C-alpha cells in the first residue's frame, strides 16, 4: 500500500527538499529495533552480560544523554522479547526519538513532575528512572484501555513514585494549578511519523480533517499544561507528527495567550538528522521563539518527531 497522496504532498512542503526522497523510503522498510536499560532494575553492564548469554548481537549507541541504549536488526526482535530481561522488565523497547523527549525535560530526584498524556508509558518510565523513583510523578491518561496498559508497564518496570489518573488532560490545569516543576506533553497526534506502507492500518485513519481536529485538542492540552506548571518550571511539548497544525500551530496558540510568561530553550540533540521548525505554514506566521524547537527527520533507525522545550518565567 502506498502513503496517502495528500500526506505526501504536504510532507514535500514540510521537510527539506534534498532529504525528501530518503525520508519517503523510511516508510517502506522495518526500522532497526532500539531498546534501553531500565536503571530501576539493572545496569548496562549487567544487561549486556544477559544479552551475550542469550546470543543476541547488538550495537551500543553512545549517548551523553543516556547510557545503556542499544540497536538490533528487526529480525532479532522476537528473540529479544523472549529473554528473561524483557519479561522481567530489565529492558524496554523504544524508538530513539521517543527517548529524547524525557531526557531533554531532565527531571531531577524529589521534583514534582507531570506526564500529561502518558500511555503506554515509555517516556514515563524514563522520567521515573531519572527521578530515581523519588518525588511525585503524576501520569495522566484518558482512554481506559491505554490507562491500564500504562499501569501495567509502570508496575512491570519497577516504578514506585508514579501516581496514575484516568482523566482528561485538558482539566488538569484547573484541578492542579501551579503544581509541577516539569511537565511532559507528548500530545495525542495523527502519528504520521509511524506510517508504514507494509502496515496499511497504520495510516488508514489519517486525513487532513483529522489533523486539524487533533490540533484543537493539542492546543487545549498545552493551555492546561501551562496552568499546571509552576513559575520557573519547564514544559516539553512533542508529537510524532510532521504536520505544522500539530506542532508549530499549537505552540503559536499558547504563545499568543501566554507569551509574556514563556520562553523557549534551544535544544542540542545527539544526532544530526534534524531541521528547524517552519517559520510559516499557509497564512500562519509563527512566533520566532518556536525556532528553538526541533523537527527530527526519520532514518532507518529513528522515527520522525517534533520537540519544543519551554520555560515558564518566574
Short mmCIF file of C-alpha atoms in Angstrom, two decimals:
data_model
loop_
_atom_site.label_atom_id
_atom_site.label_comp_id
_atom_site.label_asym_id
_atom_site.label_seq_id
_atom_site.Cartn_x
_atom_site.Cartn_y
_atom_site.Cartn_z
CA UNK A 1 0.00 0.00 0.00
CA UNK A 2 1.24 3.50 -0.76
CA UNK A 3 1.20 6.53 1.50
CA UNK A 4 -1.88 8.81 1.32
CA UNK A 5 -1.40 11.19 -1.60
CA UNK A 6 -2.38 14.27 0.40
CA UNK A 7 0.12 13.33 3.11
CA UNK A 8 2.96 13.02 0.59
CA UNK A 9 2.09 16.39 -0.97
CA UNK A 10 2.13 18.06 2.44
CA UNK A 11 5.32 16.29 3.54
CA UNK A 12 7.16 17.60 0.48
CA UNK A 13 6.39 21.14 1.63
CA UNK A 14 7.48 20.48 5.21
CA UNK A 15 10.81 18.61 5.07
CA UNK A 16 14.00 19.80 3.31
CA UNK A 17 13.80 19.12 -0.43
CA UNK A 18 17.18 17.39 -0.51
CA UNK A 19 16.00 14.85 2.12
CA UNK A 20 12.51 14.22 0.77
CA UNK A 21 13.19 11.05 -1.26
CA UNK A 22 15.24 9.46 1.50
CA UNK A 23 12.53 10.25 4.04
CA UNK A 24 9.87 8.64 1.83
CA UNK A 25 11.92 5.43 1.73
CA UNK A 26 11.92 5.19 5.53
CA UNK A 27 8.20 4.38 5.46
CA UNK A 28 8.78 1.22 3.39
CA UNK A 29 11.10 -1.00 5.43
CA UNK A 30 11.03 -2.17 9.08
CA UNK A 31 13.27 0.03 11.21
CA UNK A 32 16.18 -1.11 13.31
CA UNK A 33 14.96 -2.02 16.80
CA UNK A 34 16.24 0.11 19.66
CA UNK A 35 15.93 -0.53 23.38
CA UNK A 36 17.37 0.71 26.64
CA UNK A 37 18.39 -0.50 30.06
CA UNK A 38 15.89 0.01 32.87
CA UNK A 39 18.03 1.69 35.57
CA UNK A 40 15.44 0.86 38.24
CA UNK A 41 16.22 -2.85 37.84
CA UNK A 42 19.71 -3.30 36.39
CA UNK A 43 22.83 -1.67 34.96
CA UNK A 44 24.06 -1.52 31.35
CA UNK A 45 26.90 -3.89 32.22
CA UNK A 46 24.55 -6.48 33.71
CA UNK A 47 22.14 -6.22 30.78
CA UNK A 48 24.96 -6.60 28.26
CA UNK A 49 26.02 -9.80 30.03
CA UNK A 50 22.45 -11.12 29.71
CA UNK A 51 22.34 -10.25 26.01
CA UNK A 52 25.67 -12.02 25.49
CA UNK A 53 24.39 -15.14 27.25
CA UNK A 54 21.27 -15.06 25.05
CA UNK A 55 23.50 -14.83 21.93
CA UNK A 56 21.86 -11.55 20.84
CA UNK A 57 24.16 -9.41 18.74
CA UNK A 58 23.66 -5.72 19.49
CA UNK A 59 25.22 -2.37 18.67
CA UNK A 60 25.72 0.01 21.56
CA UNK A 61 24.52 3.58 20.92
CA UNK A 62 26.83 6.06 22.61
CA UNK A 63 24.82 8.97 24.02
CA UNK A 64 25.84 11.51 26.59
CA UNK A 65 22.17 11.92 27.45
CA UNK A 66 21.52 8.29 28.35
CA UNK A 67 23.65 5.21 28.87
CA UNK A 68 22.61 1.68 28.13
CA UNK A 69 20.95 2.21 24.72
CA UNK A 70 21.23 -0.48 22.03
CA UNK A 71 20.23 -1.35 18.48
CA UNK A 72 19.50 -4.72 16.88
CA UNK A 73 18.18 -5.81 13.49
CA UNK A 74 14.39 -6.21 13.05
CA UNK A 75 14.91 -9.96 12.57
CA UNK A 76 16.23 -10.27 16.15
CA UNK A 77 13.30 -8.51 17.84
CA UNK A 78 11.37 -11.71 18.52
CA UNK A 79 14.37 -13.32 20.21
CA UNK A 80 14.86 -10.21 22.34
CA UNK A 81 11.25 -10.36 23.54
CA UNK A 82 11.77 -13.98 24.60
CA UNK A 83 14.60 -13.17 27.03
CA UNK A 84 14.19 -13.05 30.82
CA UNK A 85 15.48 -9.45 30.69
CA UNK A 86 12.45 -8.48 28.62
CA UNK A 87 9.91 -10.49 30.61
CA UNK A 88 11.22 -9.22 33.93
CA UNK A 89 11.44 -5.57 32.91
CA UNK A 90 15.19 -5.03 32.81
CA UNK A 91 15.00 -3.62 29.29
CA UNK A 92 12.41 -1.58 27.39
CA UNK A 93 11.97 -1.47 23.62
CA UNK A 94 11.54 2.13 22.49
CA UNK A 95 12.42 4.24 19.47
CA UNK A 96 15.31 6.66 19.94
CA UNK A 97 13.22 9.73 19.17
CA UNK A 98 10.79 8.79 21.94
CA UNK A 99 13.68 8.53 24.40
CA UNK A 100 14.81 12.08 23.63
CA UNK A 101 11.76 13.95 24.97
CA UNK A 102 12.01 12.99 28.69
CA UNK A 103 15.79 13.27 28.56
CA UNK A 104 15.58 16.88 27.40
CA UNK A 105 12.98 17.69 30.05
CA UNK A 106 15.61 16.42 32.53
CA UNK A 107 13.62 15.89 35.74
CA UNK A 108 15.58 15.59 38.96
CA UNK A 109 15.06 13.50 42.09
CA UNK A 110 12.42 14.81 44.53
CA UNK A 111 10.74 17.05 41.94
CA UNK A 112 7.04 17.16 41.14
CA UNK A 113 6.58 16.00 37.54
CA UNK A 114 3.55 15.51 35.28
CA UNK A 115 3.24 13.30 32.22
CA UNK A 116 0.05 14.72 30.74
CA UNK A 117 -0.66 12.08 28.07
CA UNK A 118 1.29 9.19 29.47
CA UNK A 119 0.18 5.90 27.87
CA UNK A 120 1.66 3.49 27.03
CA UNK A 121 4.29 4.73 29.48
CA UNK A 122 7.67 4.52 27.76
CA UNK A 123 8.51 8.16 28.46
CA UNK A 124 7.02 7.94 31.96
CA UNK A 125 9.48 5.13 32.70
CA UNK A 126 12.44 7.30 31.72
CA UNK A 127 11.13 10.14 33.89
CA UNK A 128 10.86 7.77 36.87
CA UNK A 129 14.38 6.48 36.28
CA UNK A 130 15.82 9.99 36.12
CA UNK A 131 13.94 10.85 39.31
CA UNK A 132 15.37 7.68 40.93
CA UNK A 133 11.83 6.71 42.00
CA UNK A 134 11.64 9.75 44.30
CA UNK A 135 9.48 12.84 44.32
CA UNK A 136 5.99 12.80 42.82
CA UNK A 137 5.32 11.67 39.26
CA UNK A 138 1.74 12.10 38.01
CA UNK A 139 0.80 10.09 34.92
CA UNK A 140 -2.48 11.03 33.20
CA UNK A 141 -4.33 9.05 30.53
CA UNK A 142 -7.97 9.40 29.46
CA UNK A 143 -8.63 6.23 27.45
CA UNK A 144 -9.47 3.26 29.66
CA UNK A 145 -7.63 0.54 27.73
CA UNK A 146 -4.50 2.67 27.35
CA UNK A 147 -4.67 3.68 31.03
CA UNK A 148 -4.49 0.08 32.23
CA UNK A 149 -1.67 -0.66 29.81
CA UNK A 150 0.18 2.32 31.32
CA UNK A 151 -0.38 0.99 34.85
CA UNK A 152 0.88 -2.46 33.86
CA UNK A 153 4.00 -1.03 32.26
CA UNK A 154 4.88 1.09 35.30
CA UNK A 155 4.44 -1.88 37.66
CA UNK A 156 6.37 -4.24 35.39
CA UNK A 157 9.32 -1.86 35.17
CA UNK A 158 9.53 -1.24 38.92
CA UNK A 159 8.22 2.34 39.10
CA UNK A 160 7.09 3.27 42.63
CA UNK A 161 6.92 7.09 42.56
CA UNK A 162 4.15 7.34 39.92
CA UNK A 163 0.53 8.19 40.66
CA UNK A 164 -1.81 7.34 37.79
CA UNK A 165 -5.02 9.16 36.89
CA UNK A 166 -7.62 8.18 34.31
CA UNK A 167 -8.80 11.68 33.50
CA UNK A 168 -8.90 14.25 30.71
CA UNK A 169 -5.60 16.12 30.49
CA UNK A 170 -7.48 19.25 29.45
CA UNK A 171 -8.86 19.52 33.00
CA UNK A 172 -5.60 19.07 34.91
CA UNK A 173 -4.51 22.71 34.75
CA UNK A 174 -7.65 23.86 36.54
CA UNK A 175 -7.53 21.00 39.08
CA UNK A 176 -3.80 21.37 39.86
CA UNK A 177 -2.75 24.97 39.17
CA UNK A 178 0.93 25.87 39.59
CA UNK A 179 1.74 22.41 40.99
CA UNK A 180 4.50 20.89 38.81
CA UNK A 181 8.21 21.58 38.39
CA UNK A 182 8.28 19.86 34.99
CA UNK A 183 5.61 18.70 32.57
CA UNK A 184 5.91 16.37 29.60
CA UNK A 185 3.17 16.68 26.99
CA UNK A 186 3.80 14.09 24.31
CA UNK A 187 0.49 15.01 22.75
CA UNK A 188 -2.02 12.72 21.08
CA UNK A 189 -1.48 13.20 17.35
CA UNK A 190 -2.11 11.78 13.89
CA UNK A 191 1.03 9.60 14.27
CA UNK A 192 2.25 10.44 10.76
CA UNK A 193 5.82 9.50 11.65
CA UNK A 194 4.70 5.94 12.37
CA UNK A 195 3.12 5.26 8.99
CA UNK A 196 4.33 2.00 7.43
CA UNK A 197 3.44 1.10 3.86
CA UNK A 198 3.60 -2.60 4.79
CA UNK A 199 1.05 -1.96 7.60
CA UNK A 200 -1.96 -0.27 5.95
CA UNK A 201 -3.76 0.07 9.30
CA UNK A 202 -1.06 2.50 10.49
CA UNK A 203 -2.39 5.19 8.14
CA UNK A 204 -5.96 4.07 7.46
CA UNK A 205 -7.50 6.69 9.77
CA UNK A 206 -5.42 9.64 8.55
CA UNK A 207 -6.94 12.69 6.86
CA UNK A 208 -6.22 16.41 6.74
CA UNK A 209 -9.51 16.90 8.61
CA UNK A 210 -8.30 14.63 11.44
CA UNK A 211 -5.01 16.54 11.61
CA UNK A 212 -6.89 19.80 12.12
CA UNK A 213 -9.21 18.26 14.72
CA UNK A 214 -6.24 16.87 16.63
CA UNK A 215 -4.65 20.32 16.61
CA UNK A 216 -7.60 21.67 18.58
CA UNK A 217 -7.08 19.02 21.27
CA UNK A 218 -3.36 19.75 21.42
CA UNK A 219 -3.99 23.46 21.93
CA UNK A 220 -6.23 22.80 24.91
CA UNK A 221 -3.75 20.34 26.40
CA UNK A 222 -0.96 22.91 26.10
CA UNK A 223 -3.06 25.55 27.85
CA UNK A 224 -3.83 23.04 30.62
CA UNK A 225 -0.12 22.24 30.97
CA UNK A 226 0.72 25.95 31.23
CA UNK A 227 -1.80 26.38 34.06
CA UNK A 228 -0.40 23.36 35.95
CA UNK A 229 3.24 24.49 35.63
CA UNK A 230 5.00 26.34 38.44
CA UNK A 231 6.72 29.66 37.64
CA UNK A 232 10.28 28.72 36.73
CA UNK A 233 9.11 25.26 35.65
CA UNK A 234 9.74 23.61 32.29
CA UNK A 235 7.29 22.18 29.77
CA UNK A 236 8.29 19.88 26.93
CA UNK A 237 5.87 19.56 24.02
CA UNK A 238 6.32 16.78 21.48
CA UNK A 239 4.45 14.80 18.81
CA UNK A 240 5.22 12.01 16.35
CA UNK A 241 3.62 14.00 13.54
CA UNK A 242 5.07 16.12 10.72
CA UNK A 243 2.07 18.44 10.28
CA UNK A 244 2.60 22.07 11.34
CA UNK A 245 -1.03 22.12 12.51
CA UNK A 246 0.05 19.70 15.25
CA UNK A 247 3.45 21.18 16.04
CA UNK A 248 4.10 24.84 15.35
CA UNK A 249 0.44 25.89 15.42
CA UNK A 250 -0.45 24.70 18.97
CA UNK A 251 2.73 26.37 20.24
CA UNK A 252 1.76 29.55 18.40
CA UNK A 253 -1.66 29.39 20.08
CA UNK A 254 -0.01 29.05 23.50
CA UNK A 255 2.43 31.90 22.91
CA UNK A 256 -0.32 34.21 21.67
CA UNK A 257 -2.09 33.75 25.01
CA UNK A 258 0.78 33.45 27.47
CA UNK A 259 3.87 34.51 25.53
CA UNK A 260 4.78 37.20 28.05
CA UNK A 261 5.24 34.44 30.63
CA UNK A 262 7.15 31.95 28.49
CA UNK A 263 10.47 31.46 26.76
CA UNK A 264 11.70 28.60 24.61
CA UNK A 265 15.03 26.87 25.23
CA UNK A 266 17.48 25.92 22.44
CA UNK A 267 17.97 22.16 22.14
CA UNK A 268 21.05 20.04 21.45
CA UNK A 269 20.37 16.52 20.18
CA UNK A 270 22.80 13.58 19.89
CA UNK A 271 22.22 13.19 16.13
CA UNK A 272 22.10 15.48 13.11
CA UNK A 273 19.01 14.32 11.18
CA UNK A 274 17.07 17.39 12.27
CA UNK A 275 15.60 20.60 10.88
CA UNK A 276 14.36 23.82 12.43
CA UNK A 277 10.60 24.32 12.79
CA UNK A 278 8.83 26.13 9.97
CA UNK A 279 8.55 29.91 10.17
CA UNK A 280 5.18 29.87 8.40
CA UNK A 281 2.55 27.50 7.02
CA UNK A 282 -0.15 28.74 4.71
CA UNK A 283 -1.32 32.10 6.02
CA UNK A 284 0.01 31.49 9.53
CA UNK A 285 3.31 33.13 10.54
CA UNK A 286 4.88 31.60 13.64
CA UNK A 287 6.49 33.29 16.64
CA UNK A 288 10.27 33.29 16.18
CA UNK A 289 10.71 31.66 19.60
CA UNK A 290 9.36 28.42 18.12
CA UNK A 291 12.59 28.23 16.10
CA UNK A 292 14.28 26.85 19.22
CA UNK A 293 12.29 23.64 18.72
CA UNK A 294 13.46 20.73 16.55
CA UNK A 295 11.83 18.54 13.92
CA UNK A 296 13.58 15.14 13.92
CA UNK A 297 13.75 13.61 10.45
CA UNK A 298 13.24 9.84 10.13
CA UNK A 299 16.03 7.39 9.26
CA UNK A 300 16.27 3.59 9.15
CA UNK A 301 16.51 3.71 12.96
CA UNK A 302 14.86 6.91 14.19
CA UNK A 303 11.18 7.86 13.84
CA UNK A 304 10.19 11.38 12.89
CA UNK A 305 9.41 13.59 15.88
CA UNK A 306 8.84 17.21 16.91
CA UNK A 307 10.10 18.70 20.19
CA UNK A 308 9.98 22.12 21.81
CA UNK A 309 11.07 22.95 25.38
CA UNK A 310 9.55 25.94 27.15
CA UNK A 311 10.15 27.60 30.50
CA UNK A 312 7.52 29.49 32.47
CA UNK A 313 9.02 32.76 33.62
CA UNK A 314 9.07 33.40 37.35
#
